[in-house]
Amino acid sequence: MDKKLQIDLQKVPQHVAVIMDGNGRWAKGKGMGRIFGHKNALTAVRETIQSANEIGVKAITLYAFSTENWNRPKLEVNALINLLLTSLKKELPNFQENGVQVKAIGNTNSFPKKFQKVLSEVINATQNNSKITLTFALSYGSREEIVNTIKNISKKVVNNELKIEEIDEKVINNHLYTFNLPEVDLMIRTSGERRVSNFLLWQMAYAELYFTNVLWPDFRKSDFFDAIIEYQNRERRFGKTSEQIETSNE
Ligand code: FPP
């Protein structure tokens, strides 16, 4: 049976976060270098965005480059940046055609100017698209984001723009890089690793975590739909009892 038909379109996660892992191992398995793996990751990226869009996911966030990734060999870092740059340029018509609004979170100003320019061009060109928001986490680390949030809130307190008593979860949400995105409902990580690796820690407080052994370059539409089906089969209780959930669904 077509996997898509098993999906309840009324219960689709609003925001899906993805840790695209396993490019290096995929390449190694083929007797190739790590960069070969990254280059072969693009079909998976495209299929993930397409399938999310097809079923009505409103936001998808891809962990494309972590703050820790700067510690990789320079050759690999440069290859990743170039790959991101050429892919962003190449995919722009596709984004426009499919109503994809591109955003970025993280320390994007640590990237080369040339990259920053292309990124802001794509962000500006797609800003009025509204079918799905595609956020690239670039030089992103969740703890760094939280530190940055605390600094910005503290500045407002010092400047008397905000009172300490006014600080609540909403204020914190509004100061995170993800301030205009819905909470993460589902996090997918490929390659069999079962960690969240400093990705959207605050935003994933109630997310369902889905781990698959598929290596990222092999990840396809049907793998994405498997994750959605599994998500829909889980009971999200947000601290309540099963009985309370059942009553509220009646
Ligand atoms: C993890 O595989 C992947 C990355 C560090 C980078 C993610 C980048 C891409 C998927 C390429 C381009 C992306 C876009 C959005 C155009 P790994 O190298 O850690 O694999 P390993 O764990 O097997 O070594």
mmCIF file of N, CA, C and O and ligand atoms in Angstrom, residues 20-25 34 38 41-42 45 62-64 69 72 76 80 83-84 87 136 216, ligand 1:
data_model
loop_
_atom_site.group_PDB
_atom_site.id
_atom_site.type_symbol
_atom_site.label_atom_id
_atom_site.label_comp_id
_atom_site.label_asym_id
_atom_site.label_seq_id
_atom_site.Cartn_x
_atom_site.Cartn_y
_atom_site.Cartn_z
ATOM 1 N N MET A 20 20.780 15.226 9.736
ATOM 2 C CA MET A 20 21.144 14.451 8.538
ATOM 3 C C MET A 20 22.504 13.818 8.801
ATOM 4 O O MET A 20 23.527 14.448 8.626
ATOM 5 N N ASP A 21 22.503 12.575 9.241
ATOM 6 C CA ASP A 21 23.767 11.975 9.682
ATOM 7 C C ASP A 21 24.115 10.728 8.865
ATOM 8 O O ASP A 21 23.224 10.015 8.409
ATOM 9 N N GLY A 22 25.389 10.489 8.697
ATOM 10 C CA GLY A 22 25.838 9.242 8.082
ATOM 11 C C GLY A 22 26.463 9.399 6.703
ATOM 12 O O GLY A 22 26.767 8.398 6.044
ATOM 13 N N ASN A 23 26.700 10.629 6.279
ATOM 14 C CA ASN A 23 27.299 10.841 4.950
ATOM 15 C C ASN A 23 28.689 10.199 4.855
ATOM 16 O O ASN A 23 29.020 9.558 3.851
ATOM 17 N N GLY A 24 29.479 10.390 5.914
ATOM 18 C CA GLY A 24 30.852 9.872 5.920
ATOM 19 C C GLY A 24 30.861 8.348 5.844
ATOM 20 O O GLY A 24 31.590 7.754 5.039
ATOM 21 N N ARG A 25 30.020 7.728 6.683
ATOM 22 C CA ARG A 25 29.971 6.253 6.708
ATOM 23 C C ARG A 25 29.451 5.694 5.386
ATOM 24 O O ARG A 25 29.900 4.671 4.899
ATOM 25 N N ARG A 34 34.916 11.133 2.510
ATOM 26 C CA ARG A 34 33.737 11.703 3.168
ATOM 27 C C ARG A 34 32.990 12.715 2.286
ATOM 28 O O ARG A 34 31.763 12.789 2.301
ATOM 29 N N HIS A 38 28.885 13.693 1.271
ATOM 30 C CA HIS A 38 28.134 14.956 1.354
ATOM 31 C C HIS A 38 27.500 15.280 0.003
ATOM 32 O O HIS A 38 26.355 15.712 -0.077
ATOM 33 N N ALA A 41 24.308 13.645 -0.724
ATOM 34 C CA ALA A 41 23.264 13.871 0.287
ATOM 35 C C ALA A 41 22.125 14.719 -0.263
ATOM 36 O O ALA A 41 21.082 14.860 0.362
ATOM 37 N N LEU A 42 22.335 15.279 -1.430
ATOM 38 C CA LEU A 42 21.371 16.277 -1.909
ATOM 39 C C LEU A 42 20.021 15.706 -2.327
ATOM 40 O O LEU A 42 18.993 16.349 -2.126
ATOM 41 N N VAL A 45 18.006 15.477 0.699
ATOM 42 C CA VAL A 45 17.536 16.789 1.145
ATOM 43 C C VAL A 45 16.301 17.178 0.326
ATOM 44 O O VAL A 45 15.256 17.556 0.873
ATOM 45 N N LEU A 62 16.697 21.841 9.030
ATOM 46 C CA LEU A 62 17.761 20.887 8.726
ATOM 47 C C LEU A 62 19.060 21.304 9.408
ATOM 48 O O LEU A 62 19.494 22.456 9.277
ATOM 49 N N TYR A 63 19.663 20.357 10.120
ATOM 50 C CA TYR A 63 20.947 20.642 10.776
ATOM 51 C C TYR A 63 22.031 20.492 9.712
ATOM 52 O O TYR A 63 22.551 19.402 9.492
ATOM 53 N N ALA A 64 22.356 21.574 9.035
ATOM 54 C CA ALA A 64 23.270 21.496 7.901
ATOM 55 C C ALA A 64 24.721 21.688 8.312
ATOM 56 O O ALA A 64 25.630 21.190 7.638
ATOM 57 N N ASN A 69 31.105 21.424 13.724
ATOM 58 C CA ASN A 69 31.600 21.039 12.394
ATOM 59 C C ASN A 69 32.801 21.872 11.937
ATOM 60 O O ASN A 69 33.568 21.443 11.079
ATOM 61 N N ARG A 72 36.213 20.110 11.823
ATOM 62 C CA ARG A 72 36.568 19.064 10.840
ATOM 63 C C ARG A 72 37.736 19.536 9.979
ATOM 64 O O ARG A 72 38.036 20.732 9.954
ATOM 65 N N GLU A 76 37.294 19.459 4.242
ATOM 66 C CA GLU A 76 35.899 19.022 4.359
ATOM 67 C C GLU A 76 34.975 20.210 4.660
ATOM 68 O O GLU A 76 33.881 20.318 4.097
ATOM 69 N N LEU A 80 31.924 21.386 2.317
ATOM 70 C CA LEU A 80 30.545 21.496 2.814
ATOM 71 C C LEU A 80 29.965 22.875 2.493
ATOM 72 O O LEU A 80 28.817 22.990 2.044
ATOM 73 N N LEU A 83 29.285 23.201 -1.181
ATOM 74 C CA LEU A 83 28.135 22.382 -1.531
ATOM 75 C C LEU A 83 26.833 23.095 -1.147
ATOM 76 O O LEU A 83 25.868 23.138 -1.924
ATOM 77 N N LEU A 84 26.839 23.674 0.044
ATOM 78 C CA LEU A 84 25.659 24.412 0.498
ATOM 79 C C LEU A 84 25.403 25.601 -0.417
ATOM 80 O O LEU A 84 24.259 25.856 -0.820
ATOM 81 N N SER A 87 24.163 24.443 -3.841
ATOM 82 C CA SER A 87 22.821 23.863 -3.747
ATOM 83 C C SER A 87 21.768 24.950 -3.548
ATOM 84 O O SER A 87 20.684 24.886 -4.129
ATOM 85 N N PHE A 136 17.622 26.419 7.565
ATOM 86 C CA PHE A 136 18.924 25.766 7.616
ATOM 87 C C PHE A 136 19.605 26.179 8.913
ATOM 88 O O PHE A 136 19.765 27.372 9.167
ATOM 89 N N TRP A 216 22.085 8.982 5.773
ATOM 90 C CA TRP A 216 21.412 10.118 5.137
ATOM 91 C C TRP A 216 21.390 10.069 3.594
ATOM 92 O O TRP A 216 20.336 10.293 2.998
HETATM 93 C C1 FPP B 1 26.561 14.351 8.781
HETATM 94 O O1 FPP B 1 27.263 13.299 8.186
HETATM 95 C C2 FPP B 1 26.306 15.463 7.906
HETATM 96 C C3 FPP B 1 26.872 16.700 8.007
HETATM 97 C C4 FPP B 1 27.886 17.059 8.996
HETATM 98 C C5 FPP B 1 26.541 17.801 7.143
HETATM 99 C C6 FPP B 1 25.141 17.911 6.615
HETATM 100 C C7 FPP B 1 25.286 18.383 5.240
HETATM 101 C C8 FPP B 1 24.685 17.865 4.166
HETATM 102 C C9 FPP B 1 23.662 16.800 4.253
HETATM 103 C C10 FPP B 1 25.102 18.314 2.827
HETATM 104 C C11 FPP B 1 24.375 19.404 2.179
HETATM 105 C C12 FPP B 1 23.146 19.871 2.772
HETATM 106 C C13 FPP B 1 22.266 20.761 2.239
HETATM 107 C C14 FPP B 1 21.169 21.223 3.105
HETATM 108 C C15 FPP B 1 22.325 21.282 0.862
HETATM 109 P P1 FPP B 1 28.679 12.922 8.779
HETATM 110 O O2 FPP B 1 29.705 13.518 7.895
HETATM 111 O O3 FPP B 1 28.770 13.299 10.211
HETATM 112 O O4 FPP B 1 28.656 11.370 8.618
HETATM 113 P P2 FPP B 1 29.361 10.286 9.547
HETATM 114 O O5 FPP B 1 28.728 10.406 10.896
HETATM 115 O O6 FPP B 1 29.033 9.001 8.857
HETATM 116 O O7 FPP B 1 30.808 10.574 9.554
#
